[in-house]
Every structure is written in C-alpha cells, then in structure tokens.
Coordinates of C-alpha atoms in Angstrom, one line a residue:
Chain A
X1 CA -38.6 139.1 -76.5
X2 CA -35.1 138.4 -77.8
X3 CA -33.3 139.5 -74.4
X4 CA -32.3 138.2 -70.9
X5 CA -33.4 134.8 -70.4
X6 CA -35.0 132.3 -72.7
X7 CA -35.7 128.5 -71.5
X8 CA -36.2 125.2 -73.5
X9 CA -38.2 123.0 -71.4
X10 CA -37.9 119.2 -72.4
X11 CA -41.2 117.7 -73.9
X12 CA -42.5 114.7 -71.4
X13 CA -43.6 111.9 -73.1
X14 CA -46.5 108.8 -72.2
X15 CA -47.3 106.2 -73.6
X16 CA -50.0 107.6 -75.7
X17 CA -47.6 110.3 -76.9
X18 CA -47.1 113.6 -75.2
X19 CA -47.7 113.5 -71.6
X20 CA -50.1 117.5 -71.7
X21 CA -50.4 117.4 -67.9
X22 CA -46.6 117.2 -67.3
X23 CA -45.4 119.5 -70.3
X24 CA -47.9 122.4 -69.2
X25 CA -46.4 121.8 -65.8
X26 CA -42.8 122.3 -67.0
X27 CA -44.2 125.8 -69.1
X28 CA -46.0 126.7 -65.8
X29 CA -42.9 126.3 -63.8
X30 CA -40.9 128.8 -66.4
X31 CA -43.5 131.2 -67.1
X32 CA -44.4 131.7 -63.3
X33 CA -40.3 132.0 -62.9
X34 CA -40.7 135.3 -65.1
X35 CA -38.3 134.0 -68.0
X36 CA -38.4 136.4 -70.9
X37 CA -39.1 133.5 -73.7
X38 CA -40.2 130.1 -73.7
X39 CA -38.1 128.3 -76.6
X40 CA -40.5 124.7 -76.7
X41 CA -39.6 121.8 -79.1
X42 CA -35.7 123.4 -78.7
X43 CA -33.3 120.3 -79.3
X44 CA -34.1 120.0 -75.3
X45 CA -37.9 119.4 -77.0
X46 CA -36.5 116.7 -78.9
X47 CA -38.5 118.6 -82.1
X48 CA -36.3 116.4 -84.0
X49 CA -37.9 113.3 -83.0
X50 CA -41.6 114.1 -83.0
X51 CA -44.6 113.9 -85.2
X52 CA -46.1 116.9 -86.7
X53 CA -49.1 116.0 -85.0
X54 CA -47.2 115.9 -82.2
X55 CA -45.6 119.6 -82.5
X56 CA -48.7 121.5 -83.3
X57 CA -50.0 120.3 -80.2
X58 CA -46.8 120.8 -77.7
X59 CA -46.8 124.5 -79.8
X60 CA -50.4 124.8 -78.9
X61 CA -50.2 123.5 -75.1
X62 CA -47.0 125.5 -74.9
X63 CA -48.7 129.1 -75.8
X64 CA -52.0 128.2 -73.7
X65 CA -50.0 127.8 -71.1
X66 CA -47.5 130.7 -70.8
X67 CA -49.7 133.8 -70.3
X68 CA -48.1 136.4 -71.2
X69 CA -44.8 135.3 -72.1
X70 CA -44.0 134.6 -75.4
X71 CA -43.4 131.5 -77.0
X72 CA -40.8 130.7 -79.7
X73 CA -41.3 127.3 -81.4
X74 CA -39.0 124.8 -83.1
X75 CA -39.5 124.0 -86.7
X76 CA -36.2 122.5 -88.3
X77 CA -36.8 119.4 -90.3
X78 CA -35.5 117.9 -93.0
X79 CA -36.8 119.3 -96.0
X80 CA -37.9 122.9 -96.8
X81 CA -41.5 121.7 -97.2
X82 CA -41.6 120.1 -93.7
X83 CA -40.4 123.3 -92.2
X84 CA -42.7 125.6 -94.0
X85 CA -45.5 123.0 -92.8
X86 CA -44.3 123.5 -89.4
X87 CA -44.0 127.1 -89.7
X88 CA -47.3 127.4 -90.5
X89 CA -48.4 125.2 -87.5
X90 CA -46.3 127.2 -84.9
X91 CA -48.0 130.4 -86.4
X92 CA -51.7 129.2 -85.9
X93 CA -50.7 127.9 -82.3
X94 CA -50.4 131.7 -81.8
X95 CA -46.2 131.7 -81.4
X96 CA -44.4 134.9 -81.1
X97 CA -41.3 133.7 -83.1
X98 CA -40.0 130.6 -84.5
X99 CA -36.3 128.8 -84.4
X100 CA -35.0 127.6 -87.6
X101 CA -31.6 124.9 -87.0
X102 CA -30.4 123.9 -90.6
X103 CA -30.9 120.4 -90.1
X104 CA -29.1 117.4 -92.1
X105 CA -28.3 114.3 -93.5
X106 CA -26.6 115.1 -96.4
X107 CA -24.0 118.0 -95.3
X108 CA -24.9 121.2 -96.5
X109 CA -23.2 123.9 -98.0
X110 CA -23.5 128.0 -97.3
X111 CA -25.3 128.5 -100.1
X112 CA -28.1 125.7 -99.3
X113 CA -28.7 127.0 -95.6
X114 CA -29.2 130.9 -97.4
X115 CA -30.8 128.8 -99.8
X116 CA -33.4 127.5 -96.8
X117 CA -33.6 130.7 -94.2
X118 CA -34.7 132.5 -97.7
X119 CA -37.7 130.3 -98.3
X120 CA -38.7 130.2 -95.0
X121 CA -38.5 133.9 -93.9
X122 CA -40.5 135.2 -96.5
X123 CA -43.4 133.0 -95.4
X124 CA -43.5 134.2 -92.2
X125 CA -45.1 136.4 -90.1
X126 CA -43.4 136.3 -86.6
X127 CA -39.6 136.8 -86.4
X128 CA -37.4 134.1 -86.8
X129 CA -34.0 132.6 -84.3
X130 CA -31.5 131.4 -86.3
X131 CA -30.9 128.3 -84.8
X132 CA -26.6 127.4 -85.0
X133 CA -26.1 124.0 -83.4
X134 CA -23.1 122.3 -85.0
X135 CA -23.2 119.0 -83.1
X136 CA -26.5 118.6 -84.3
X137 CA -26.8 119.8 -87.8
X138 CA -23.4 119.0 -89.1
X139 CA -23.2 122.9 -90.2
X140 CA -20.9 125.9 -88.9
X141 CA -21.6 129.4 -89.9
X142 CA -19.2 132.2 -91.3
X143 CA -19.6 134.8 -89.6
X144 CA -20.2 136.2 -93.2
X145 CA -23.1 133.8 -93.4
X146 CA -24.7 134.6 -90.4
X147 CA -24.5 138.4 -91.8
X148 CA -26.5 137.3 -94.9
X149 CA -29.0 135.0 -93.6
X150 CA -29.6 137.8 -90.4
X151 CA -30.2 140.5 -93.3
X152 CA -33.5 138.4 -94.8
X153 CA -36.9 139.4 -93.7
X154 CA -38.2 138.3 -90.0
X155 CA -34.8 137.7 -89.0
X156 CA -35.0 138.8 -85.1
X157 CA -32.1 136.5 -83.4
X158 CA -29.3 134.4 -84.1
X159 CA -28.5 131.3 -81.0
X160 CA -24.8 130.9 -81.5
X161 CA -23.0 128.3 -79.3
X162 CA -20.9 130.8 -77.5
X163 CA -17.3 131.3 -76.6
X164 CA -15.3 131.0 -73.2
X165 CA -15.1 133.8 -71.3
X166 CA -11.5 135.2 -72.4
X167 CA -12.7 134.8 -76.1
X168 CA -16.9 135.9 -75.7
X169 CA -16.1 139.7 -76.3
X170 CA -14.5 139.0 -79.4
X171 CA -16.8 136.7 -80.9
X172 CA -20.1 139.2 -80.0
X173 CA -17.6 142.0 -81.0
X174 CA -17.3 139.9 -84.6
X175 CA -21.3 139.1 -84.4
X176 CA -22.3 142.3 -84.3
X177 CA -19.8 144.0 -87.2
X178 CA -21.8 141.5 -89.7
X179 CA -25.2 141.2 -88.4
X180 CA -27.7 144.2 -89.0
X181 CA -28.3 146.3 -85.6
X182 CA -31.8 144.4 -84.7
X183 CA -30.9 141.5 -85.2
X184 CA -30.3 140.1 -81.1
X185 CA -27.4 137.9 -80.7
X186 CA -27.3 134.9 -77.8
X187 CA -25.2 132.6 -76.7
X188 CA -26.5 128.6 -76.1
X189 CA -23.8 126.6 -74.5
X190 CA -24.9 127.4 -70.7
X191 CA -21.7 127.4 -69.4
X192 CA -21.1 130.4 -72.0
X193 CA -24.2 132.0 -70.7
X194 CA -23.1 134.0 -68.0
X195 CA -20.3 134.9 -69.4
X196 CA -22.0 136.2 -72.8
X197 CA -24.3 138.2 -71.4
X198 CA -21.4 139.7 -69.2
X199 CA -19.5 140.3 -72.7
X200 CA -22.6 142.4 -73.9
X201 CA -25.0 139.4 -75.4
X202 CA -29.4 140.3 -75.9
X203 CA -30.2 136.9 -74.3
X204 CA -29.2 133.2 -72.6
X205 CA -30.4 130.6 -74.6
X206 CA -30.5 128.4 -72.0
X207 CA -31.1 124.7 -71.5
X208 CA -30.7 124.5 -67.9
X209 CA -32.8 127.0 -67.3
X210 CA -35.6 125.5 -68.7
X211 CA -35.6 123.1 -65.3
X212 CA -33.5 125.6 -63.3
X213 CA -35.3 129.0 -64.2
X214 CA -35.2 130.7 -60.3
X215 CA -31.0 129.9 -60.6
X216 CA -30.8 131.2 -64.2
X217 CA -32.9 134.6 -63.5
X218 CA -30.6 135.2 -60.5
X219 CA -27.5 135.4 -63.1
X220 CA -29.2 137.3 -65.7
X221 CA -30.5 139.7 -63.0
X222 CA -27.2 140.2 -61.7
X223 CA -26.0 140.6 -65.2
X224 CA -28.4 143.3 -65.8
X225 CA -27.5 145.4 -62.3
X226 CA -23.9 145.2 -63.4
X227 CA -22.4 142.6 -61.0
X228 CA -20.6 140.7 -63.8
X229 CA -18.8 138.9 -60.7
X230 CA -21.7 137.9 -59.0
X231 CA -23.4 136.1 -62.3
X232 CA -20.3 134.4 -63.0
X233 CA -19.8 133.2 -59.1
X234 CA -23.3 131.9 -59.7
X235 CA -22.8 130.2 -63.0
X236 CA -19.8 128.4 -61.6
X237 CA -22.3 127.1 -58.9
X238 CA -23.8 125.1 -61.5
X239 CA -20.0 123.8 -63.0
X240 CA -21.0 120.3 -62.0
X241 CA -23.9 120.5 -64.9
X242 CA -21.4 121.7 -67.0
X243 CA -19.3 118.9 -66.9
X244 CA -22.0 116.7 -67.0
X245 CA -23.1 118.4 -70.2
X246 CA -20.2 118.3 -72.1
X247 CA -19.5 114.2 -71.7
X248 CA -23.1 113.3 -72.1
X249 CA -25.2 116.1 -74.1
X250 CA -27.4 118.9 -72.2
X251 CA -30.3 117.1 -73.3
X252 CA -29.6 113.9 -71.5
X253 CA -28.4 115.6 -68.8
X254 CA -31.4 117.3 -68.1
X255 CA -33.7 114.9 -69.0
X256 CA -32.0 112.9 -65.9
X257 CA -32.1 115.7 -63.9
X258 CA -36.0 116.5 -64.5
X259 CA -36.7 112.7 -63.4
X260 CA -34.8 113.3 -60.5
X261 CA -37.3 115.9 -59.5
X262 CA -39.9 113.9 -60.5
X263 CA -41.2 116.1 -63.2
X264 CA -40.8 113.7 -66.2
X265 CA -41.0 110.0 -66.3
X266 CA -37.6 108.5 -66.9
X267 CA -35.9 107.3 -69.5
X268 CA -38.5 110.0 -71.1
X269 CA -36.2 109.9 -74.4
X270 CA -37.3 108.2 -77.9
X271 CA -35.0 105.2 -78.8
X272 CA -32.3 105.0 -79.8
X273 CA -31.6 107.4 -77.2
X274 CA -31.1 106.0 -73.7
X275 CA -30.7 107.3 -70.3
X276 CA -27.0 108.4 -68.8
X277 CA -25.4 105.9 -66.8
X278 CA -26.6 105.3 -63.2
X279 CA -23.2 106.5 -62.0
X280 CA -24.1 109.7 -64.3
X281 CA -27.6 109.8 -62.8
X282 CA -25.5 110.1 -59.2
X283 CA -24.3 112.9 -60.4
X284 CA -26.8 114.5 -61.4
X285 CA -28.6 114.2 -58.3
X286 CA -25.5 115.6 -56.5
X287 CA -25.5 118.6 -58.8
X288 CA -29.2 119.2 -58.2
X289 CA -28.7 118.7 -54.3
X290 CA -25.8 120.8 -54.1
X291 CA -27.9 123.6 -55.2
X292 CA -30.8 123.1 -53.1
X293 CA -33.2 122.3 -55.7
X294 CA -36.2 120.9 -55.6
X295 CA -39.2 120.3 -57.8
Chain B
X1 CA -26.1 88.3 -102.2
X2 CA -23.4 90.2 -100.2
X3 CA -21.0 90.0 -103.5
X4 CA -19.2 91.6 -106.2
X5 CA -21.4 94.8 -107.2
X6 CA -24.2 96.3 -105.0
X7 CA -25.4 99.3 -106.6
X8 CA -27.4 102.4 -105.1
X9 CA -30.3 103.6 -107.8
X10 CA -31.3 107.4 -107.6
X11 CA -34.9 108.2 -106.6
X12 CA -36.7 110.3 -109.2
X13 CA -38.7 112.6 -108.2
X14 CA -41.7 114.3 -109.7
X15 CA -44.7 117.0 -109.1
X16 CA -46.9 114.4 -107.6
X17 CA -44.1 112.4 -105.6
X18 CA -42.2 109.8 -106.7
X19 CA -41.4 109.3 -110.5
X20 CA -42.3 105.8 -111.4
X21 CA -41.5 105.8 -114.7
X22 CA -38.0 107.1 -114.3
X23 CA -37.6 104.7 -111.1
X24 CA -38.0 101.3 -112.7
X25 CA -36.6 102.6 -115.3
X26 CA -33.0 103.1 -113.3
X27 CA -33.6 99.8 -111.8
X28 CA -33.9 98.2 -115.4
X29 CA -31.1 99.4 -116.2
X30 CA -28.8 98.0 -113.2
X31 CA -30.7 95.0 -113.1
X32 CA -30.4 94.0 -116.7
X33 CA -26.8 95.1 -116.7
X34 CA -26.4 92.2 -114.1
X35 CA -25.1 93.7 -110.9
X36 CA -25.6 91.5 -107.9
X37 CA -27.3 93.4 -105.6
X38 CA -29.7 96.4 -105.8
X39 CA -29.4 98.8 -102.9
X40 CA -32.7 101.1 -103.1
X41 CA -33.4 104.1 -101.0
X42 CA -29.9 104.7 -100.4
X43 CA -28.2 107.7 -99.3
X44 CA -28.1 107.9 -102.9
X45 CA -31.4 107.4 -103.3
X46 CA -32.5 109.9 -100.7
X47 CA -34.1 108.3 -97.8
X48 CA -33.3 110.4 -95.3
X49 CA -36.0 113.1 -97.0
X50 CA -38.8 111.0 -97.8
X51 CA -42.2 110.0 -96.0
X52 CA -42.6 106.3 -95.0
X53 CA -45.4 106.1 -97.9
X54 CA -43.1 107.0 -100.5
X55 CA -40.2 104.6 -99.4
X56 CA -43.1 101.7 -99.0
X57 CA -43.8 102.7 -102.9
X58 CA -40.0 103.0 -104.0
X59 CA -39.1 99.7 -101.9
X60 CA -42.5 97.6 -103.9
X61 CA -41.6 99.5 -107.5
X62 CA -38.1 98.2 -106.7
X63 CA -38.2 94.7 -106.2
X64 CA -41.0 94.1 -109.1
X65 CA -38.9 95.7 -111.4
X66 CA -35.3 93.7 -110.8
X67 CA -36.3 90.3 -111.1
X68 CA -34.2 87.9 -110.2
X69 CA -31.3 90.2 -109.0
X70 CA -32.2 90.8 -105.0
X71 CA -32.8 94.1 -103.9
X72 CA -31.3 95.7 -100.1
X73 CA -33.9 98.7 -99.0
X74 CA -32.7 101.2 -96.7
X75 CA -34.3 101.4 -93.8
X76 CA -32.6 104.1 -91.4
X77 CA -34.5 106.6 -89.4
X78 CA -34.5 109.1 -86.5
X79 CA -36.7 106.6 -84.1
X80 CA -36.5 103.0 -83.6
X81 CA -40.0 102.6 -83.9
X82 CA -39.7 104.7 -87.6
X83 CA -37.0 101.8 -88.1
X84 CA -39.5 98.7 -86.9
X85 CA -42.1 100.2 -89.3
X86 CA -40.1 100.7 -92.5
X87 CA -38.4 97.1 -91.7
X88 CA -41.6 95.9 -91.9
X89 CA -42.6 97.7 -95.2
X90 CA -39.4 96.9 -96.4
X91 CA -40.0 93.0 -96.1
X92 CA -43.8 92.8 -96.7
X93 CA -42.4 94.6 -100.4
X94 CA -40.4 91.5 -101.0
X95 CA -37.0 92.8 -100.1
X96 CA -34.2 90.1 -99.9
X97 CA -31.9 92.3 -97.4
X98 CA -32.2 95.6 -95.3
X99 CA -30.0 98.5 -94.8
X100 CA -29.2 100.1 -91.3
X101 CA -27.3 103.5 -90.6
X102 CA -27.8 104.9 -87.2
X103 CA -29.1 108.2 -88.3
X104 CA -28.9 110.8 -85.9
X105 CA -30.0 114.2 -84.3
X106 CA -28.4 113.8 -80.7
X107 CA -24.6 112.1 -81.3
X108 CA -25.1 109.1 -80.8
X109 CA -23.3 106.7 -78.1
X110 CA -21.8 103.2 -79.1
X111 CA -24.4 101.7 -76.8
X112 CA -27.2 103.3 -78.3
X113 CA -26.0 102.4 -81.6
X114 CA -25.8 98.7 -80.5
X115 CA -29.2 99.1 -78.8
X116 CA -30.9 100.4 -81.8
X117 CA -29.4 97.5 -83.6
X118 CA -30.6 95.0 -81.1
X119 CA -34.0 96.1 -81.1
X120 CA -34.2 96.4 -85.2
X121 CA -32.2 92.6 -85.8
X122 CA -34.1 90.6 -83.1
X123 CA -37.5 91.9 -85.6
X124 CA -36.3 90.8 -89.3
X125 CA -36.6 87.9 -91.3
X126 CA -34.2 88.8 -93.4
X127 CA -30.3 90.2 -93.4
X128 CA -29.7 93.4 -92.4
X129 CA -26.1 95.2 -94.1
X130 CA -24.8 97.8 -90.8
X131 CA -24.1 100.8 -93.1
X132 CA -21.5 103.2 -91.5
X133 CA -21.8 106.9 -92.7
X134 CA -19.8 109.2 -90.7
X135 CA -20.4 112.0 -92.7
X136 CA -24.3 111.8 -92.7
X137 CA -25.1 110.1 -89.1
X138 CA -22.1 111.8 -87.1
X139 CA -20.9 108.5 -86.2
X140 CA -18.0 106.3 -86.4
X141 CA -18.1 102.7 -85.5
X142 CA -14.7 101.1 -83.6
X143 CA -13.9 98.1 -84.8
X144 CA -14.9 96.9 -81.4
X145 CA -18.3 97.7 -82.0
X146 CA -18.8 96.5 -85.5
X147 CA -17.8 92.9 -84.2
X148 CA -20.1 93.7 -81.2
X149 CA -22.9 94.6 -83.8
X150 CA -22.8 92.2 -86.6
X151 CA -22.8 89.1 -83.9
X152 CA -26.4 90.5 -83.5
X153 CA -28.9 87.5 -85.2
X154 CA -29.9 88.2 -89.0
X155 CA -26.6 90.3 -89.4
X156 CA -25.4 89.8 -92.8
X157 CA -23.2 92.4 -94.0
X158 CA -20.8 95.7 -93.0
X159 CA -20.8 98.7 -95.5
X160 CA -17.8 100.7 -94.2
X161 CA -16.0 104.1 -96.1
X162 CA -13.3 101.5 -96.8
X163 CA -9.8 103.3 -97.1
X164 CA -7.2 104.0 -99.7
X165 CA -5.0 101.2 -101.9
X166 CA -1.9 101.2 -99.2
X167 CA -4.4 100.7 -96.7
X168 CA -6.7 99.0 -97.8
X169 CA -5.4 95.4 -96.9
X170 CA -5.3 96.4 -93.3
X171 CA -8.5 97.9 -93.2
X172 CA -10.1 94.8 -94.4
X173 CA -8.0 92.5 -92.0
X174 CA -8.7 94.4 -88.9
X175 CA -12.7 94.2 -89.7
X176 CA -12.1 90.2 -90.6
X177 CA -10.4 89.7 -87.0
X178 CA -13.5 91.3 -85.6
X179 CA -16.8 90.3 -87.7
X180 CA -18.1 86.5 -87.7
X181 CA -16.7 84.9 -90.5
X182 CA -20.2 84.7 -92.2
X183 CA -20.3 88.6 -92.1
X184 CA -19.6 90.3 -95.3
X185 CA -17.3 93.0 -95.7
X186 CA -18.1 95.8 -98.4
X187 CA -16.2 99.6 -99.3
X188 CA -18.6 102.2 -100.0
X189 CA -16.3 105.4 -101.2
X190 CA -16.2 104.3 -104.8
X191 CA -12.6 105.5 -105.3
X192 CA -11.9 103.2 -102.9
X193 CA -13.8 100.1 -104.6
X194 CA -11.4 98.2 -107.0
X195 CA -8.7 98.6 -104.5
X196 CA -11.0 97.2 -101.6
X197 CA -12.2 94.6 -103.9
X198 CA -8.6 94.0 -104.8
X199 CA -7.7 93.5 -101.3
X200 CA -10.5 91.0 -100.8
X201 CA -13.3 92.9 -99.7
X202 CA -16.8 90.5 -100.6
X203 CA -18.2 93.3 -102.2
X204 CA -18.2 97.1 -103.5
X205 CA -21.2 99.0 -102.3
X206 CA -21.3 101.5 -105.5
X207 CA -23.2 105.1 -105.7
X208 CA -21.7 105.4 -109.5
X209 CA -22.5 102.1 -110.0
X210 CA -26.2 102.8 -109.9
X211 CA -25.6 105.0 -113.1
X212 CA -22.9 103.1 -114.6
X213 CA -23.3 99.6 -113.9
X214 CA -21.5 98.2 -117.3
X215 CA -18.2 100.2 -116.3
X216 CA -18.2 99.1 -112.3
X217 CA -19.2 95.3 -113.7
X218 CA -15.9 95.7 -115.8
X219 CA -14.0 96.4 -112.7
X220 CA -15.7 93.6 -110.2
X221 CA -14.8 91.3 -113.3
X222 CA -11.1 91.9 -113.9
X223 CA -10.9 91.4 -109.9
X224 CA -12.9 88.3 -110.3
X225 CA -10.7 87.0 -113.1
X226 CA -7.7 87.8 -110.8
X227 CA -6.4 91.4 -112.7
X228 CA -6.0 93.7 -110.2
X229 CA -4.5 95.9 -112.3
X230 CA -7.0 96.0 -114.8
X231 CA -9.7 96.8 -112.3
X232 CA -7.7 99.7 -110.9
X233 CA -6.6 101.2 -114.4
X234 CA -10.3 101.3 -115.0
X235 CA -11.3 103.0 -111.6
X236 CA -8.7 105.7 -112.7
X237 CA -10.5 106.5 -115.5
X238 CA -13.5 107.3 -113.5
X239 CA -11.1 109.7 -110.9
X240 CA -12.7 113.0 -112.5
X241 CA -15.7 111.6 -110.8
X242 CA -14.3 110.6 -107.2
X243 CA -12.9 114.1 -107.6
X244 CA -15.9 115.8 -107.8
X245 CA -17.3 113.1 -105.2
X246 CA -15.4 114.8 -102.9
X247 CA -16.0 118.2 -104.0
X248 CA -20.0 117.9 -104.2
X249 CA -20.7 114.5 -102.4
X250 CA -21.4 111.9 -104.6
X251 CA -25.6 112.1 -104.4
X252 CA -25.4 115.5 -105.9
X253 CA -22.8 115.1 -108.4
X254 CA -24.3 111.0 -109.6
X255 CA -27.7 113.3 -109.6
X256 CA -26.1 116.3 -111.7
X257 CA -24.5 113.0 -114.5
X258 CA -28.1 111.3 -114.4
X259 CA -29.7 114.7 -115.2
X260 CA -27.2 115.0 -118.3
X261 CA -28.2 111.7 -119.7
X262 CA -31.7 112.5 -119.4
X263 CA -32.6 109.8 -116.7
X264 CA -34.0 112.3 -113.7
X265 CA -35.3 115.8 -114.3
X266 CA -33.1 118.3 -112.4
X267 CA -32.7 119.4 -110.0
X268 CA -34.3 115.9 -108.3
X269 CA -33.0 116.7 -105.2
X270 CA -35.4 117.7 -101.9
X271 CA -35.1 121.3 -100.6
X272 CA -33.1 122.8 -99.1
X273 CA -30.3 120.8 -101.2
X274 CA -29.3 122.3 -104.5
X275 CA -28.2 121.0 -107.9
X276 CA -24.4 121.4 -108.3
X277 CA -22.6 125.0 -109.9
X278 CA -23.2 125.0 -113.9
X279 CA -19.2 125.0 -114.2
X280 CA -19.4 121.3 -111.8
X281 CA -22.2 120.4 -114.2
X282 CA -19.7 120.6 -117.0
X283 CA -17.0 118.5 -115.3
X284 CA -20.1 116.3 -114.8
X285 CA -20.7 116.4 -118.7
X286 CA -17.3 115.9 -119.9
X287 CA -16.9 113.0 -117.5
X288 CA -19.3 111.4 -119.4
X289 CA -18.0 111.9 -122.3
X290 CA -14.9 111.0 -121.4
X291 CA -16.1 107.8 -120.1
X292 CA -18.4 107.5 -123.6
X293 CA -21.4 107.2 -121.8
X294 CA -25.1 107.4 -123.0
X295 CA -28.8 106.7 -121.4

C-alpha cells in the first residue's frame, strides 16, 4: 500500500456541501489510472476545513468508489478527541490506513505530538501515515522524533516534505537509520517526488497526481525500471507546476487547475481562501496545455 | 472600552465541558478588580479547541457575570461562515466588542486576510479588535494592511505583539500613521505592556492580567498618573513570568500559576497539549510567591 504512487484528490464542493457526483468522479479518474493509494481529505481535501459529517461521508464515497485500491483517510484536528472521533469514522468507512498531521493553534512541542500519535495509535486498527507538513501545522520533526513516533503501534508510513535532489539521499539515508525497517518513508513536495523515489523512497505522496495521475504513474514506472533519467526528464515537464506551487500553495494551484478541466466548480475553496490570480489562472492553463492534458 | 487593561480569563474546563463555577468565578475576580475590558475566549482562554456550543455558553456565562465592565469574545475560526455564526452568538450573548485573528490551515494571503475581514465587519453591530498572532495563525500583518483593515466599518481596535522598550515608540508611531485615528492601538506580549503603554499605546491586551489583575492595574495606573518608571519597575518584577512566557507560551504557563492557586484543576488544557514540566511548575510556584499572590 505504502509504495509507488499515492494521490490526494481535492474534495468538490456545492452548495449543499460536498458535490458526491464530482468527488467520486475525481476517485474514479485515480483509481482507473492504477495509483497505488488514494490519500482523500489530504490538505489537497481541505480535511481541515470540513464538517465531521462531512468527512465520514467523503471517507465513505471515497472507499465505494475505489475498488480495489486502498484508501487512506485524513483525520488531523484540533484536539485528540476530534481525531480519535475521526479515526473511528475513517475506520467504519472501511479505510485501509489513516494520515495523522499534528495540527495547531497553539505551537506544539516534541513531547505533545508523541504525546498525540500515542493516543491515537493504540486505538486503531489500520496503519497509520505520519502526516509532517510544517507550513501547515507549525511543527518540524527531529529526525529523532520521527524515530519514536514511527516505533508506536500501526505506524506504517511517515509523508516527509522531501529534499532537493543533491540532498534526497541523505535525508532517506538519515530516515531510515531512526525509523524501524517497516516503517515506509515518502516524500510530499512533488517537485521532490521524482527525485525521492530515485534516491530509494517506498512512495510519492503526491498532490499533482491526484489531477495528473497518467503523468505521475509514467515517473514512478520509470523509477521502478531503473531509468532514474527518464523520471526526472519527466518531472521537469511539469516545472511550470512547481513554480506555481511554491508562490501560491499546491492546493490552490490545483484547485485552479481542476476547474480548468472542468472537474470542479471554481473558486471550489471555503472562505477565507480565494482563488489565484487570473494572471495565475493563465498559467495554470499553460502548464496544463503544455502537457497535453485534458479532463 | 479599547483602554487601559484588557484582560484574557482562562477557560476552566471540567468532565462534562465547561466548568461554570470556576469560569465566573475568574471573571469575578477581573471584573471586581476593575479592569476595563474583559477579553473572553482568548487564545488564553482556548478558543481555538472548543465547539461553537461551548463558546456560545462561555461568551453568555461571561458577560452576566462582569457587570458593568464590557466584555470582547473571541470569535476566530477556520471558515468565514464558522466566523459569521460565532459573531452572531457572540452578540446575541450581549457582548460589547468582538475579537478577530485570521486563524489558519493554508498560509494565508494579505487579501484573504482583508477578505475575511470584509465579509465578518460588514455583519457586526458591534467593534471588532483585529488580533494579530503570528505565532498561532502563521501570519503577519504589514502595516500596510492593518491600515487597509481597520478602515473596514465597525473596526475598533488593533492587538499587535507590540515590541520592546527601545522600540516601542516607533512601533506605535508607525501603526498611528497608518490606522484611522479612532482606531485603538493595544500590545499583547505582556513583557512588552508597561513599556507599550508608556509609549502611548490605548491599551495593554494582558494574558497575566486575567490572573493577576490587581498587579497589571498597578502598572496601567502609574502610567496613568504619568510614572513610567513606576509601571516598568513593576513589570520587572513579573520578568520570571515573561521568562517562562517564552519558554512555555504564556496559556500554558498562566494555566500551570492558576492551577497552583487552586482556580482551574490541572491540567485544564485540551489534548494533545500538556501541562508544563514539574521543575517549570515550580518556577511557576515561586513566581507567585515572589509576587505574594493568593486565590
């Protein structure tokens, strides 16, 4: 489950909530690909900004839906009761593993995210992604953290940002020396992806490829026959996304992007968030036109 | 309102929810003490972690139980339409002023921060304080945007880190040349109060001051009366708490001092945050004791 490629697909919204028809078309899209695992309510979900109502049903639409791939489901909140709450919901909406982000408002310290992983991981019954995500949660990892969190119970993955290609070797080199041997260790910044799995990363935690999935597979495939070259020539096809990432968000990004195709209904983000700039939004459709894409 | 001492109660917590009892009971306490402003459902007062029926009880509890002295409710949520709804509560409980941060999951641009305050301002029928937090909502307002924000309608007051004694003056002089005159300016790092006050700041938005009203009110006075000095001698003698302010944040450590004089029952903080180390609860202790202080 925890190798090759797994996708976050962005959670369409109506007016009445969820949008089901366009959500189960985005998981149809993935699965039909032949991702490995379907990450929904990722931070390209928006979990963060949803009901739980809301969550136990995009968790139960999103496992429905994917046949035979499995389904990880976000369930960072706030407080450990939410998340155990959540946990439980993912769990009877039949998911296959869960991602756990230690989210914030007051900053938290090392001993306060153990403190968290701890509760949750014993209540569980499917394994568990450690979810790092900095810009979000406020909260960094040791590496000596990541060791003792990854040694609790149900720990099967940890979603790391990633590392540039000069410096990915290293930092996998420095994740696996403190993490026990099955625990599976994948990059998240996509344009670290190819690059990590290159360097000897289990899986692409990837955003893009929750819209892009045909483009992603072709780099983890190539990856996987050996042609390290190939996957990054094809990664760097997609260095206009990259840059569009880093001065706007992913999520924003490829929110834009999925409207452009037509397979969410714009702005499709819950205020205060707003759309990218129309001048972004150019961009964007460049990107996706460069690449041939179409919905 | 916007004046002198604004104070930031702690939110007791208990098996069944919120502790009643031990609530009003803090608000007595400040109220009859004769701040000028009670600030409930702070970050101090936990917020962030609580369910919208909760903070409609705290925000009614609240302004029953001070009286005459008007009380600020915090108001700050993921969503704008979480925001609209606890604005609502927040005035339908009688509250004389609201309290905006733009709390965040995805960073946050400038013009969704104005946008968020846009939508909330244009809703109230009473002030709204804009309540910068870097540390919990990721986000720094330029000086540029405060004066863009509190020209919004119903805007009524800035609660800003503030900045140290040599810098102070500056700080407050840059925000002036910015704001609308009828804007009030407050410093909320309470190491930074006397000298902010000192400087001219309107008022001092106070975390300790929620505990220890009689000691801050001695401070606001001797600026009052025009003895600088005399309010900064007696902030010094309240350093061992900016100290471990910095150290612990100041919710955890004012929780850990209200614990010790019996007013909350530890560790009255949400999971996953934890109480303070046993050796920081003694600083907390002698603190106290330095400063003479009982329940």
């Amino acid at each position: 489950m925890f190798t090759g490629l797994s996708v976050f697909p962005l959670t369409p919204f109506d007016d009445s909530g969820i949008d089901e028809k366009r959500f189960t078309h985005l998981v149809s899209r993935v699965a039909e690909a032949g991702v490995d695992l379907i990450g929904a309510l990722g931070s390209t979900g928006n979990y963060a900004y949803l009901t739980r109502e809301h969550r136990g049903l995009v968790a139960r639409l999103a496992v429905e839906t994917a046949g035979d791939v499995p389904v990880m489901i976000g369930i960072g909140a706030l407080t450990t009761g939410e998340v155990l709450a959540l946990a439980e919901d993912a769990q009877n909406a039949g998911a296959s593993a869960v991602l756990l982000s230690p989210v914030s408002y007051q900053t938290l310290t090392d001993e306060e995210v153990f403190g968290l992983y701890e509760d949750v991981t014993k209540e569980l019954s499917v394994p568990l992604c450690v979810y790092e995500n900095p810009r979000t949660t406020q909260f960094t990892f040791s590496d000596e953290l990541h060791g003792r969190v990854a040694a609790l119970p149900n720990v099967g993955a940890v979603k790391t940002p990633g590392a540039p290609l000069d410096q990915a070797p290293a930092r996998i080199a420095a994740l696996r020396n403190t993490l026990p041997a099955d625990v599976a260790v994948g990059f998240s910044l996509d344009e670290f992806g190819a690059g990590g799995l290159g360097a000897g990363a289990d899986v692409w935690f990837s955003v893009i490829g929750g819209l892009l999935p045909a483009e992603c597979l072709a780099i983890t495939r190539a990856v996987a026959q050996g042609d390290v070259p190939q996957a990054l020539a094809l990664s760097e096809r997609m260095a206009p996304f990259w840059d569009l990432f880093r001065r706007y968000g992913s999520m924003r990004v490829i929110t834009a992007a999925a409207a452009h195709l037509g397979l969410v209904v714009p702005p499709n983000l819950p205020r205060p968030l707003r759309e990218i700039p129309p001048a972004a939004r150019q961009e964007v459709a460049a990107a996706l036109d460069a690449l041939d894409v179409r919905a």
